[in-house]
Structures are given as structure tokens and as C-alpha cells.
CSV table of N, CA and C in Angstrom, one decimal:
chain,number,residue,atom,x,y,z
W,367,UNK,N,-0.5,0.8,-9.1
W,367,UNK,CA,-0.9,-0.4,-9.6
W,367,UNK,C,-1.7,-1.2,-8.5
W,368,UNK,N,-2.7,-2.1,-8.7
W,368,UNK,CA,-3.9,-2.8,-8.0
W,368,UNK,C,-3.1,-4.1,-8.4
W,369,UNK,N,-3.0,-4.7,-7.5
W,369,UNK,CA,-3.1,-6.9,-7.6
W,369,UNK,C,-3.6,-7.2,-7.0
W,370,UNK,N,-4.9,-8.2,-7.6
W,370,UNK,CA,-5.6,-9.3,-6.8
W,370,UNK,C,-5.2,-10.3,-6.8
W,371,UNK,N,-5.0,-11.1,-5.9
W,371,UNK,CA,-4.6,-13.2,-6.1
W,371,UNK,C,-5.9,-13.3,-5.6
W,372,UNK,N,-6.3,-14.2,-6.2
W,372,UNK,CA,-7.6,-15.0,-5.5
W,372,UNK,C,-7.3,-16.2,-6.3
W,373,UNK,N,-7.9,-17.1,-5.1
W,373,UNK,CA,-8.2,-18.6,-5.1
W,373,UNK,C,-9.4,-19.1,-5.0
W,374,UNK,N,-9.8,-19.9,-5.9
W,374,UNK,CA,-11.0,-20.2,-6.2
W,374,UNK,C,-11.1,-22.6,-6.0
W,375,UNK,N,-11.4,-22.8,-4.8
W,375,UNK,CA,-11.6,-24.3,-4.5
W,375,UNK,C,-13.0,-24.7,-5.6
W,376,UNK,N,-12.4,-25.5,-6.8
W,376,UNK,CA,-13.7,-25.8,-7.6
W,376,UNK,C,-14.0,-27.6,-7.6
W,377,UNK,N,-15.4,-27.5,-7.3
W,377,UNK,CA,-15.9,-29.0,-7.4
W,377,UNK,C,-15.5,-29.7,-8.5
W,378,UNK,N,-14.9,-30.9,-8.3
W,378,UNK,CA,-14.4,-31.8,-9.3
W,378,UNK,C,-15.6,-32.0,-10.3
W,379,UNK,N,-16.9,-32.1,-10.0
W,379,UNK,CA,-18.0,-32.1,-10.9
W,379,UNK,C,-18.8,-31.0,-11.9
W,380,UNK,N,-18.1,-29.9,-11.1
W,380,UNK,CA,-17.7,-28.8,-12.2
W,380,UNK,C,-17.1,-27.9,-12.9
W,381,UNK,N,-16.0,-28.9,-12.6
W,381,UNK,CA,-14.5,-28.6,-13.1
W,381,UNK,C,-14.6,-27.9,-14.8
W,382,UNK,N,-15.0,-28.6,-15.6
W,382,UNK,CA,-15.3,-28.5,-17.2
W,382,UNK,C,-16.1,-27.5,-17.1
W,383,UNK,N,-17.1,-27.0,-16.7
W,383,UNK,CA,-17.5,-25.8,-17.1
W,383,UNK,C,-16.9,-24.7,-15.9
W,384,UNK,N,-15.9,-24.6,-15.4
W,384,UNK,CA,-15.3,-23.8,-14.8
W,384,UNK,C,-14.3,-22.9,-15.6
W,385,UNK,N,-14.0,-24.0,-15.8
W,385,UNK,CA,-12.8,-23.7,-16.6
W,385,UNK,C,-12.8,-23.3,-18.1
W,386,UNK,N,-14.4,-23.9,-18.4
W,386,UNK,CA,-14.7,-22.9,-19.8
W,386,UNK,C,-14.8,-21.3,-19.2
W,387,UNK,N,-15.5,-21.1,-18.1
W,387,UNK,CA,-16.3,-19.8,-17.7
W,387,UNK,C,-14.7,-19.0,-17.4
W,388,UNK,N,-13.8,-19.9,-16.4
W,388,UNK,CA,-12.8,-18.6,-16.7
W,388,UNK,C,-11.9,-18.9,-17.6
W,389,UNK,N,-11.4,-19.6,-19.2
W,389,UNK,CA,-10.9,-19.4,-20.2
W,389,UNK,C,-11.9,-18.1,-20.6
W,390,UNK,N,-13.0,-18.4,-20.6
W,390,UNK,CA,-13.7,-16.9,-21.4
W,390,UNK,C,-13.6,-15.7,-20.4
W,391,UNK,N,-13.5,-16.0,-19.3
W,391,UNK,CA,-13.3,-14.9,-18.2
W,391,UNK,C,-11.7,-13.7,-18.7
W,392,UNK,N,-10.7,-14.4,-18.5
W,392,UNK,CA,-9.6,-14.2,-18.3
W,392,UNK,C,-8.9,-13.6,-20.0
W,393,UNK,N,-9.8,-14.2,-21.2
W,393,UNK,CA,-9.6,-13.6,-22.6
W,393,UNK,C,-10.3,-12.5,-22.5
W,394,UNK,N,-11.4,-12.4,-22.2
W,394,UNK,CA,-12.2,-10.7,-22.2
W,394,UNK,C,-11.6,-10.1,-21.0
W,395,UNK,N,-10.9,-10.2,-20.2
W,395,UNK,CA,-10.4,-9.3,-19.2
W,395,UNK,C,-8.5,-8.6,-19.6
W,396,UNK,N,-8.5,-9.8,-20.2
W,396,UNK,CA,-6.9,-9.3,-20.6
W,396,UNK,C,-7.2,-8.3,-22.0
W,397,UNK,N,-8.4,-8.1,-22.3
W,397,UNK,CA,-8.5,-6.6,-23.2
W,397,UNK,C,-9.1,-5.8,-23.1
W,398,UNK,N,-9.4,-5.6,-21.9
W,398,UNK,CA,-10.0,-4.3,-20.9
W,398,UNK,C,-8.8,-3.6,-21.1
W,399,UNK,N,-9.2,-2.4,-21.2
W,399,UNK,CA,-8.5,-1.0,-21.3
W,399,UNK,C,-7.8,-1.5,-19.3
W,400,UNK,N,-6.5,-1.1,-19.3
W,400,UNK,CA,-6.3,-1.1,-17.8
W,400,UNK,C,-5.8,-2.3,-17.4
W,401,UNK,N,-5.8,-3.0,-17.8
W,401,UNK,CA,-5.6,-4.1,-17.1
W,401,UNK,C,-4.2,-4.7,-17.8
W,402,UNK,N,-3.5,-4.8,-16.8
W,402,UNK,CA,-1.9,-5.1,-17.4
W,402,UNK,C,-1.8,-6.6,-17.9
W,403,UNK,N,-1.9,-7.3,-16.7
W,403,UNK,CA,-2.1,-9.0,-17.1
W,403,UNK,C,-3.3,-9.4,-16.4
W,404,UNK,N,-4.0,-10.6,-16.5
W,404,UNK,CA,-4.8,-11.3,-16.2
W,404,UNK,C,-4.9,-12.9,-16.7
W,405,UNK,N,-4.7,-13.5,-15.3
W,405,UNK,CA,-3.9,-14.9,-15.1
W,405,UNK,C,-4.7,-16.1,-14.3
W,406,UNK,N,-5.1,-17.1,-15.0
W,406,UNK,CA,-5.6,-18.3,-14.5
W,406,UNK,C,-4.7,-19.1,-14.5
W,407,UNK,N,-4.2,-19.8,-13.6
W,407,UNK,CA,-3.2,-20.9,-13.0
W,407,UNK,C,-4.5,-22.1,-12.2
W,408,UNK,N,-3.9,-23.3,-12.6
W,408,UNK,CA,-4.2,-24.0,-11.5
W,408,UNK,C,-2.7,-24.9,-11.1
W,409,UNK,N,-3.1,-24.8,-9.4
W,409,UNK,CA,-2.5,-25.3,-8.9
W,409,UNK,C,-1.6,-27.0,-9.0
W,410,UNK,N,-0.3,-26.5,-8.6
W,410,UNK,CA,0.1,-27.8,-9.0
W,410,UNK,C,-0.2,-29.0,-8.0
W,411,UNK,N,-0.2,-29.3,-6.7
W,411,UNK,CA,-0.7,-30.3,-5.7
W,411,UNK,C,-2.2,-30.2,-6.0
W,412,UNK,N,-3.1,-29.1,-6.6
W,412,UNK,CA,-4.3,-29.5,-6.7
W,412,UNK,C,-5.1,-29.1,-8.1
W,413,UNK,N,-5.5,-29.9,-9.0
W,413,UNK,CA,-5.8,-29.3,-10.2
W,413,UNK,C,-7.0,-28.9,-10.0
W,414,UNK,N,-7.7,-28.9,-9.4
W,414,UNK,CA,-9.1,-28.1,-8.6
W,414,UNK,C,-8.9,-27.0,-8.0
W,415,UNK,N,-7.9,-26.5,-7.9
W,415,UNK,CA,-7.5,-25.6,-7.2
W,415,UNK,C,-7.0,-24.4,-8.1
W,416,UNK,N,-7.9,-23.2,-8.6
W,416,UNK,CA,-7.4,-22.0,-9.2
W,416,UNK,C,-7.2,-21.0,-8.7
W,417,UNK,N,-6.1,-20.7,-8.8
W,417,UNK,CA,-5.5,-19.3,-8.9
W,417,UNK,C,-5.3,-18.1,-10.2
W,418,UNK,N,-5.8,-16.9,-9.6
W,418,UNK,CA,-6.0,-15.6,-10.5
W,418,UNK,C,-5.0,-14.6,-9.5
W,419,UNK,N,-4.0,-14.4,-10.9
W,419,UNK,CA,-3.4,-12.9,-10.7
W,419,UNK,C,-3.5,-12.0,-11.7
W,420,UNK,N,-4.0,-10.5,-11.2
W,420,UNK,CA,-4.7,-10.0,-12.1
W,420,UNK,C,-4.2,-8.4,-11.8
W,421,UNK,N,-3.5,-7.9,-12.4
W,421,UNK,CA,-2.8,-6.7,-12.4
W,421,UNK,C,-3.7,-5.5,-12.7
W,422,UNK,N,-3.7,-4.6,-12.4
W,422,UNK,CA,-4.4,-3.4,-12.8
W,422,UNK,C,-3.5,-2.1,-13.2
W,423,UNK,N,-4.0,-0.9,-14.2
W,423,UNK,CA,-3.5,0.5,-13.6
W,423,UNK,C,-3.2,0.9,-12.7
W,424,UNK,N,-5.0,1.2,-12.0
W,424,UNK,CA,-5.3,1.9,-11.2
W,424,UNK,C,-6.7,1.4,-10.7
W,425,UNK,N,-7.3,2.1,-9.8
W,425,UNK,CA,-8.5,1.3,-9.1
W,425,UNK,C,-9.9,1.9,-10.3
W,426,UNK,N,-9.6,2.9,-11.3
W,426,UNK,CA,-10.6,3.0,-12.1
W,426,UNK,C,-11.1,1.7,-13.2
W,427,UNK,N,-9.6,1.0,-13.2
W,427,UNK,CA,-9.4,0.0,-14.4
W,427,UNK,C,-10.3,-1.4,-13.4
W,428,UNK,N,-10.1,-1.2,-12.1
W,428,UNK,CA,-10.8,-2.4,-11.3
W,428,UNK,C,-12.2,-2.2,-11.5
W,429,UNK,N,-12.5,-1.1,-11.4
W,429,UNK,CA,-14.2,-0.8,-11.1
W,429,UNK,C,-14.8,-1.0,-12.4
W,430,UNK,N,-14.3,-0.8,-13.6
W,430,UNK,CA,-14.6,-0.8,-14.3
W,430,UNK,C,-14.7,-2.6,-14.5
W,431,UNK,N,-13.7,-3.3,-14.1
W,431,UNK,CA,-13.8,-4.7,-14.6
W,431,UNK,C,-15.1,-5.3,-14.0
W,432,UNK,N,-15.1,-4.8,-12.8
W,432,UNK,CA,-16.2,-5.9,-12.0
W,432,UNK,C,-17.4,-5.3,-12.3
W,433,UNK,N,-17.7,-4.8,-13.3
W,433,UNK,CA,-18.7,-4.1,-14.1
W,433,UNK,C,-19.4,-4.8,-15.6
W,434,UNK,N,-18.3,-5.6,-16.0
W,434,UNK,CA,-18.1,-6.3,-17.3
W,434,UNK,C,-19.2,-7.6,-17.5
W,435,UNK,N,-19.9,-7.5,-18.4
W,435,UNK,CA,-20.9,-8.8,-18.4
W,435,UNK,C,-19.9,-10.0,-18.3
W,436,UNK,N,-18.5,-10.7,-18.5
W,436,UNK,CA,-17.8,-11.5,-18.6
W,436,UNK,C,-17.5,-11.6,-17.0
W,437,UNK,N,-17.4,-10.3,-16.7
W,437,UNK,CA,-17.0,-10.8,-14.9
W,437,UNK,C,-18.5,-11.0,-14.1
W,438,UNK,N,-19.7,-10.5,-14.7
W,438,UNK,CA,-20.8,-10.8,-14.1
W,438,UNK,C,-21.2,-12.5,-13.9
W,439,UNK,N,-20.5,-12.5,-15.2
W,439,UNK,CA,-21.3,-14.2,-15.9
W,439,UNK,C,-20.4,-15.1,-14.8
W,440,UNK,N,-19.2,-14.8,-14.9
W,440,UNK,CA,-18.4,-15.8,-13.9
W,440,UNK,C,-18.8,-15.7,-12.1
W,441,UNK,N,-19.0,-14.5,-11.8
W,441,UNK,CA,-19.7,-14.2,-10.4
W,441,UNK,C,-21.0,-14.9,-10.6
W,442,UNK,N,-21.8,-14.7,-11.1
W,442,UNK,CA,-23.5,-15.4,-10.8
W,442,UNK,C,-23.1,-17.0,-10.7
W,443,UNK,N,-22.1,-17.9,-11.6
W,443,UNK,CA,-21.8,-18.8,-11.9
W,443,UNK,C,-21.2,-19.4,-10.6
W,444,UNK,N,-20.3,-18.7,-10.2
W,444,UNK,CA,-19.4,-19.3,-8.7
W,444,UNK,C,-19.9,-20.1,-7.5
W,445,UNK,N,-20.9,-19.9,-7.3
W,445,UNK,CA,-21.5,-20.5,-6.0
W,445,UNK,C,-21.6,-21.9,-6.5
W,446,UNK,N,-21.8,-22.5,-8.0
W,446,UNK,CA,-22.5,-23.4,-7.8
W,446,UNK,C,-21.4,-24.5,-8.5
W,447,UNK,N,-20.0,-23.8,-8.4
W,447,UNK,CA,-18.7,-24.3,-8.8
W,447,UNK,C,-18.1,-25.0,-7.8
W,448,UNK,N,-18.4,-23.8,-6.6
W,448,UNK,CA,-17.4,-24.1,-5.5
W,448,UNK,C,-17.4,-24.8,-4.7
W,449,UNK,N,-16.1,-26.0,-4.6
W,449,UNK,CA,-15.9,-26.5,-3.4
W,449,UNK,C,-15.8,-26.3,-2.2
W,450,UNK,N,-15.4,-25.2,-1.9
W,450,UNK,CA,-15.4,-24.6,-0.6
W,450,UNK,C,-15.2,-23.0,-0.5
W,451,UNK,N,-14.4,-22.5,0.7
W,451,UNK,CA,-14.2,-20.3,0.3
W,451,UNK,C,-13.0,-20.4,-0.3
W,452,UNK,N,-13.9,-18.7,-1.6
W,452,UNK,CA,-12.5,-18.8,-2.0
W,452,UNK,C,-11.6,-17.6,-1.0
W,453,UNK,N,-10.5,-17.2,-1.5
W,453,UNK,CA,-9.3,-17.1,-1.0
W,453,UNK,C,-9.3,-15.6,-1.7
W,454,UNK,N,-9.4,-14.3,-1.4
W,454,UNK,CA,-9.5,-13.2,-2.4
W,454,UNK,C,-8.4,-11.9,-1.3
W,455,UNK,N,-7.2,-11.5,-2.0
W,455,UNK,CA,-6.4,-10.7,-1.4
W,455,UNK,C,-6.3,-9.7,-2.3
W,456,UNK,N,-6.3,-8.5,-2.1
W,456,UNK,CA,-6.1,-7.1,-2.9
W,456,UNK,C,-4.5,-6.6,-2.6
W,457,UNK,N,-3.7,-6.3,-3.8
W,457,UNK,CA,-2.3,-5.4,-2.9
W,457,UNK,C,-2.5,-4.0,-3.7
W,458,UNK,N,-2.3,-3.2,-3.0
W,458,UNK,CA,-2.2,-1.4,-3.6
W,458,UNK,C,-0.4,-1.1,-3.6
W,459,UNK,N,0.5,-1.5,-5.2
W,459,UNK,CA,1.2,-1.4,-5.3
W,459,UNK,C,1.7,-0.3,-5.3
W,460,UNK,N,2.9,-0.2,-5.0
W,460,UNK,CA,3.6,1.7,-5.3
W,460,UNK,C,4.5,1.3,-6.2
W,461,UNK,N,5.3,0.4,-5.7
W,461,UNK,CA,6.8,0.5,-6.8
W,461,UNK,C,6.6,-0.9,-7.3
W,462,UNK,N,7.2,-1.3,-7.9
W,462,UNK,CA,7.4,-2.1,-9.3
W,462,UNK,C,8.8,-2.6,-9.8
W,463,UNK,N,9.6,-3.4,-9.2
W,463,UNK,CA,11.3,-3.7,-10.2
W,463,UNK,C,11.1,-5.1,-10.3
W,464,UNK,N,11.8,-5.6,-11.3
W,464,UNK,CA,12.2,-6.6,-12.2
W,464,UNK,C,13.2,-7.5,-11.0
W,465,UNK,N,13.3,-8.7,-11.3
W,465,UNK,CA,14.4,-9.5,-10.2
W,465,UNK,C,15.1,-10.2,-11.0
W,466,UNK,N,16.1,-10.2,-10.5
W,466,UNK,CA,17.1,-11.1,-11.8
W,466,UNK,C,17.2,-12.5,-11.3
W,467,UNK,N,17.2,-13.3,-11.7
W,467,UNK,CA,17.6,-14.8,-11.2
W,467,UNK,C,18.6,-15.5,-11.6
């Protein structure tokens, strides 16, 4: 399994169409073939502040996403969202358990 977190600092002034671009982002991604979950959070100290966690198969299900006109539209879009860098971490999972709390 593939996990990305990425954080994304968005300008308060284009907040509303950010957050249209990833509501439509994050619905056409969560029905890609491959892709386990796909998750927009915004932060709680910053509501300008989004967070994406985004699960995969395998790295074929990745390549395939960043291929998708839905992930294009939100890439070409970003530069002119952002508040400042975003924050982009990859993990190459092996194992997988459940935690009880």
C-alpha cells in the first residue's frame, strides 16, 4: 500500500473555490479503481489549512491518479490558491493492523 499526507496552505481569498476544486477532487478520486480512501480534512487551529490522506493499492493505482483530468484540474489550479509550500510526504506501506482504543 502507497500513503500520501499532503498539506496544502490556502489563501483566505480563495478559500471557496478551493474547496469546491477539492470536494470535486477527492469525489472523483475515491472511485478510481485502486484507491482505498481519499481524504480532505481541514485543520482544526487553521481552517485554511488542508490536509489530504490518500491511500492507495499499489504505485500503479498512484500513476494512474496523477493522470486523471480531476487531478490535473486541481494541479493547474494550485499555484494560484496557495498561501504558501505545500507540505507533500509519500509512505511505502508493508503491513497494516487495526488499534484498538
Amino acid at each position: 500500500m502507497l500513503v500520501v499526507h499532503a498539506t496544502f496552505p490556502i489563501d483566505p481569498a480563495h478559500r471557496d473555490r478551493a474547496v469546491e476544486l477539492m470536494q470535486h477532487l477527492a469525489e472523483h478520486s475515491r472511485a478510481e479503481d485502486g484507491i482505498i480512501d481519499y481524504r480532505v480534512n481541514t485543520d482544526i487551529d487553521d481552517p485554511n489549512l488542508f490536509r489530504f490522506v490518500e491511500k492507495y493499492e499499489d504505485e500503479a493505482a498512484f500513476g494512474a491518479h496523477v493522470e486523471t483530468e480531476h487531478f490535473g484540474e486541481f494541479e493547474a489550479a494550485l499555484p494560484d490558491l496557495l498561501a504558501g509550500e505545500p507540505d507533500v510526504t509519500r509512505f511505502d506501506v508493508e503491513s497494516v493492523s487495526d488499534v484498538e482504543l
